[in-house]
JSON list of C-alpha atoms in Angstrom, two decimals:
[
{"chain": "A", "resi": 405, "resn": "UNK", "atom": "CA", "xyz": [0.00, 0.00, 0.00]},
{"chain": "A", "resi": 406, "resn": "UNK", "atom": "CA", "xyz": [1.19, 3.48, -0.97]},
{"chain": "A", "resi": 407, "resn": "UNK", "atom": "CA", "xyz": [-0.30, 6.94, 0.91]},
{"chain": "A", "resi": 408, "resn": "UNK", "atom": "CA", "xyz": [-0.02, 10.60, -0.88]},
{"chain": "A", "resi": 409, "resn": "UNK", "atom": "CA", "xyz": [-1.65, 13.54, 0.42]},
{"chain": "A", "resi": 410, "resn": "UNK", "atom": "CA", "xyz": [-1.74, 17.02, -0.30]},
{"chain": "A", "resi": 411, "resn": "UNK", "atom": "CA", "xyz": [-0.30, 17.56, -3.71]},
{"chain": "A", "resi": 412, "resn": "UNK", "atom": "CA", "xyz": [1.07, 21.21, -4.24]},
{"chain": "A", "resi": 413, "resn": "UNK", "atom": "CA", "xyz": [3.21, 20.63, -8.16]},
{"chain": "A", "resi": 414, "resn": "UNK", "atom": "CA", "xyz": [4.72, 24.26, -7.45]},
{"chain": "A", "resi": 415, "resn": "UNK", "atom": "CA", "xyz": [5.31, 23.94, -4.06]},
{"chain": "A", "resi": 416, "resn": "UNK", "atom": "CA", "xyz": [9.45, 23.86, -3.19]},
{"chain": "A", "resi": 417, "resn": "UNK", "atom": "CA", "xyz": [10.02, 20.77, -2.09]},
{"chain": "A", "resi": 418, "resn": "UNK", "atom": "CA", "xyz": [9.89, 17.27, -4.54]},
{"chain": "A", "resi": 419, "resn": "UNK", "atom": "CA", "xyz": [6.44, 15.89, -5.47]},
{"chain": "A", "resi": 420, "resn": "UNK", "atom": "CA", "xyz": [6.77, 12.97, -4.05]},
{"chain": "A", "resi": 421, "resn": "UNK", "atom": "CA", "xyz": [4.14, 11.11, -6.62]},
{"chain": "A", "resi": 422, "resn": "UNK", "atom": "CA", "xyz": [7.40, 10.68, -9.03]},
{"chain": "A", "resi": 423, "resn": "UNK", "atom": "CA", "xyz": [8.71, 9.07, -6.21]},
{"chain": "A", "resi": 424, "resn": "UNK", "atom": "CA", "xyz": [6.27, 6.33, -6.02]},
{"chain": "A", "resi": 425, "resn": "UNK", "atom": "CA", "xyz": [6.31, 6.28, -9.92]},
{"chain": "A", "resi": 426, "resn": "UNK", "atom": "CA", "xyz": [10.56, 5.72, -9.67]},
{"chain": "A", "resi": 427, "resn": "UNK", "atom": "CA", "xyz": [9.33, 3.19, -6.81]},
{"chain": "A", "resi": 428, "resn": "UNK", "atom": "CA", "xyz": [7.08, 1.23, -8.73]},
{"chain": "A", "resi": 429, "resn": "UNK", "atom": "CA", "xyz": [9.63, 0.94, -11.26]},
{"chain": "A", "resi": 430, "resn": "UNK", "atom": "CA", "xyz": [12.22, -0.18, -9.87]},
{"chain": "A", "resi": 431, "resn": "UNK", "atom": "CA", "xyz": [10.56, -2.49, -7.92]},
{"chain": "A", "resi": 432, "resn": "UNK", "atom": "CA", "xyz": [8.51, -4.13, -11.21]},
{"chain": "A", "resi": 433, "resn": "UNK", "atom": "CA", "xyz": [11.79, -4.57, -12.96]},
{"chain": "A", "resi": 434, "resn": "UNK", "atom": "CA", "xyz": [13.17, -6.88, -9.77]},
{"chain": "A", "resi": 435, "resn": "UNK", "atom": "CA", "xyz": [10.13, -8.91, -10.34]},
{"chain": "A", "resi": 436, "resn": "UNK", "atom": "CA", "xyz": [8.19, -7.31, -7.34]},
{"chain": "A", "resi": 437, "resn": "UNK", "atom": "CA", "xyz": [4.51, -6.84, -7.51]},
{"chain": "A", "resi": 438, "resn": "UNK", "atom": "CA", "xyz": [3.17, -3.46, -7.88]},
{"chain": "A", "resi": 439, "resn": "UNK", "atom": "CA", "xyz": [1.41, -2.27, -4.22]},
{"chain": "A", "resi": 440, "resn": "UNK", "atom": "CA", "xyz": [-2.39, -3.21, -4.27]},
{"chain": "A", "resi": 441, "resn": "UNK", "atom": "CA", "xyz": [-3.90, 0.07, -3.01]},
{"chain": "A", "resi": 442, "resn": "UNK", "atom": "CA", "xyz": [-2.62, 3.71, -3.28]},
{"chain": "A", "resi": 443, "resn": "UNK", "atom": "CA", "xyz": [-4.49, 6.22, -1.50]},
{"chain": "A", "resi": 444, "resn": "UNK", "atom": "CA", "xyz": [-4.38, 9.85, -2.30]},
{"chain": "A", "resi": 445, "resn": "UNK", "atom": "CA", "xyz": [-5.91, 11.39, 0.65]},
{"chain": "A", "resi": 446, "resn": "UNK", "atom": "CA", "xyz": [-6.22, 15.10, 1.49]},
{"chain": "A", "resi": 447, "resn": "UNK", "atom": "CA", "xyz": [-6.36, 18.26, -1.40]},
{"chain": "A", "resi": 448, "resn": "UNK", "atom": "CA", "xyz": [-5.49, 16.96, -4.63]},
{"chain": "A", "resi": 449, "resn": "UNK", "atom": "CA", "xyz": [-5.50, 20.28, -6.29]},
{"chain": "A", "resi": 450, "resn": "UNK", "atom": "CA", "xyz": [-5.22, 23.58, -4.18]},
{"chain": "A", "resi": 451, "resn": "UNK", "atom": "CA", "xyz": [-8.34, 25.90, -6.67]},
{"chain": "A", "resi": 452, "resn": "UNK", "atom": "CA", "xyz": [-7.45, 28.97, -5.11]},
{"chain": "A", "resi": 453, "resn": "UNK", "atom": "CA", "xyz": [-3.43, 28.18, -5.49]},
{"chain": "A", "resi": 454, "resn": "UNK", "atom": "CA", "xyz": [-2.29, 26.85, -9.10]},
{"chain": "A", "resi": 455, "resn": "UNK", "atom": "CA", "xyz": [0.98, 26.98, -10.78]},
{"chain": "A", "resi": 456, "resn": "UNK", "atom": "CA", "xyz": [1.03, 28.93, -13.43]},
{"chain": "A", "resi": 457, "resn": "UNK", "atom": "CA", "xyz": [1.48, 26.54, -16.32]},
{"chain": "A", "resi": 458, "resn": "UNK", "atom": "CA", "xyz": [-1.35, 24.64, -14.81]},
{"chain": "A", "resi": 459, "resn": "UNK", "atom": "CA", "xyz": [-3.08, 28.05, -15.33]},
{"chain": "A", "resi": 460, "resn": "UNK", "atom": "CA", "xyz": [-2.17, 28.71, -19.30]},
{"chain": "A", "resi": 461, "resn": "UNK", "atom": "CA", "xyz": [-2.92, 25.12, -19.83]},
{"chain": "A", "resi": 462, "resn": "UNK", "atom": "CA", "xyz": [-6.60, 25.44, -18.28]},
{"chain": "A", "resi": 463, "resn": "UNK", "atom": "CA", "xyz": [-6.87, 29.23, -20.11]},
{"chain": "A", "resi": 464, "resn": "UNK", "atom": "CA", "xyz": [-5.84, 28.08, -23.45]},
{"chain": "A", "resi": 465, "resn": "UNK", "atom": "CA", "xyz": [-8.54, 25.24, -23.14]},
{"chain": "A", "resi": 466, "resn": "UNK", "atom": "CA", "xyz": [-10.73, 27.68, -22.15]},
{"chain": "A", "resi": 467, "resn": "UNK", "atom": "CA", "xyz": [-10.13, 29.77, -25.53]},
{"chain": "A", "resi": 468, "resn": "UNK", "atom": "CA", "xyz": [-9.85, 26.33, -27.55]},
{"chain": "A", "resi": 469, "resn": "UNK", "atom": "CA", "xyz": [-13.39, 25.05, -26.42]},
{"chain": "A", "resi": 470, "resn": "UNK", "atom": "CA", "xyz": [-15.11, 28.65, -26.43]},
{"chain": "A", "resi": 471, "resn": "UNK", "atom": "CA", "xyz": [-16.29, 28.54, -23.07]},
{"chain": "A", "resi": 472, "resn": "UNK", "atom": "CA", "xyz": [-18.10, 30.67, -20.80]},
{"chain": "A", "resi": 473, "resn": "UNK", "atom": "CA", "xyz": [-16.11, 33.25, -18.44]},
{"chain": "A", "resi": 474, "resn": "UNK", "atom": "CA", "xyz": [-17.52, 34.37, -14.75]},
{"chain": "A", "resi": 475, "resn": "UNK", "atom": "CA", "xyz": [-18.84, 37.12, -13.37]},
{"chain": "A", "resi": 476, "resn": "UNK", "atom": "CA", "xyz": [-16.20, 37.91, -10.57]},
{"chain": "A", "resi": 477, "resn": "UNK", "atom": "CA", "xyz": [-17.85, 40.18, -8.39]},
{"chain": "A", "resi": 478, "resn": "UNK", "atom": "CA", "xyz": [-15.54, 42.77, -5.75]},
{"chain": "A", "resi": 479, "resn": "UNK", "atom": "CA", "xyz": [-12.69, 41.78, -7.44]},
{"chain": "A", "resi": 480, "resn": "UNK", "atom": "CA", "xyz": [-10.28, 43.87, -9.19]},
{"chain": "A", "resi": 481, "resn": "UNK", "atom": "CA", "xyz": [-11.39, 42.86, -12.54]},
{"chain": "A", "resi": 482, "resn": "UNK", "atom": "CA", "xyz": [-14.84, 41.90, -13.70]},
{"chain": "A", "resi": 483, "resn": "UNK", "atom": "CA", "xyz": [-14.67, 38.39, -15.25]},
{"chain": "A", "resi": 484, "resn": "UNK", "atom": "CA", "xyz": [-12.47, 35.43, -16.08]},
{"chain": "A", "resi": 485, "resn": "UNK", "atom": "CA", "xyz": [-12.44, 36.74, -19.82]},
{"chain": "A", "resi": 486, "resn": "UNK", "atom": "CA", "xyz": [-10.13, 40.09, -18.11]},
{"chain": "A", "resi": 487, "resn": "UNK", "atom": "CA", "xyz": [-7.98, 37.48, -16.15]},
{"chain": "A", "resi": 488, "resn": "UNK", "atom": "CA", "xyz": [-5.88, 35.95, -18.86]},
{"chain": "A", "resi": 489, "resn": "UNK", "atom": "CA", "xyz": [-3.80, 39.27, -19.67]},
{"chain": "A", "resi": 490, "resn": "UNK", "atom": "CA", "xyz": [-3.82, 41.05, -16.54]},
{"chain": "A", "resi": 491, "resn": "UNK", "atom": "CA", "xyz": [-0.38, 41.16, -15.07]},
{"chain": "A", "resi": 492, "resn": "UNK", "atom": "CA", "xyz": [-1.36, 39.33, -11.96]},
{"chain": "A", "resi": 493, "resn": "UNK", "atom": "CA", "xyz": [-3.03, 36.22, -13.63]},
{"chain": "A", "resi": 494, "resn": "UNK", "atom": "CA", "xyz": [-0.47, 33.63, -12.98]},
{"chain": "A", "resi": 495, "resn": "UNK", "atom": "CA", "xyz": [1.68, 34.04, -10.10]},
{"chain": "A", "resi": 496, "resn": "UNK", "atom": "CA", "xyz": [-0.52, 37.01, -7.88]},
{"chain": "A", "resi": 497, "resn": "UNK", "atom": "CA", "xyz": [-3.54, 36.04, -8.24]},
{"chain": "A", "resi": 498, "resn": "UNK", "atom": "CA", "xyz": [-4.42, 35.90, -4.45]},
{"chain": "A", "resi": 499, "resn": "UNK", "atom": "CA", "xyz": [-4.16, 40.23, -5.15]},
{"chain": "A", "resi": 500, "resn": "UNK", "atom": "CA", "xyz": [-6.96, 39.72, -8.14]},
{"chain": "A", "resi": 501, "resn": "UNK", "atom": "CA", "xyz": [-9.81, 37.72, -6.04]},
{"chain": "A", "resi": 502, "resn": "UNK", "atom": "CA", "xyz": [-11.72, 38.86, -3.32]}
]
């Protein structure tokens, strides 16, 4: 059995999900079996903290596929459509939301 919690891609320290994948590996190639059960408990994703390529990958999908923007009310700009070129879109974004 394998346990992750809590995955943060742009946080400093190593994800530690590519070190189960070097685990399970390593351990296939010596003839092991791969661990029955791997829980991934705890945030997954952190919505209100994404790293910024995760955030031009999900706006060019959003231009790609044509689809809707938000209404962001008391926040510094008015929708999700103003979001993709205002200077704090990727990596201050925490300033842009209410």
């Amino acid at each position: 059995m394998l346990h992750g919690s809590c995955r943060k891609p742009h946080h400093p320290s190593e994800d530690s999900l590519v070190r189960v994948d070097e685990l399970i590996h390593q351990e296939c190639e010596g003839g092991a079996q791969r661990p029955d059960l791997l829980l991934m408990t705890g945030d997954q994703i952190y919505a209100d903290d994404v790293a910024g390529p995760m955030l031009q990958a999900i706006m060019q999908t959003i231009r790609r596929l044509g689809l809707f923007h938000e209404d962001l009310d008391e926040a510094i700009v008015d929708s999700t459509a103003q979001l993709d070129g205002h200077p704090y879109c990727y990596y201050h974004r925490q300033q842009i939301l209410p």
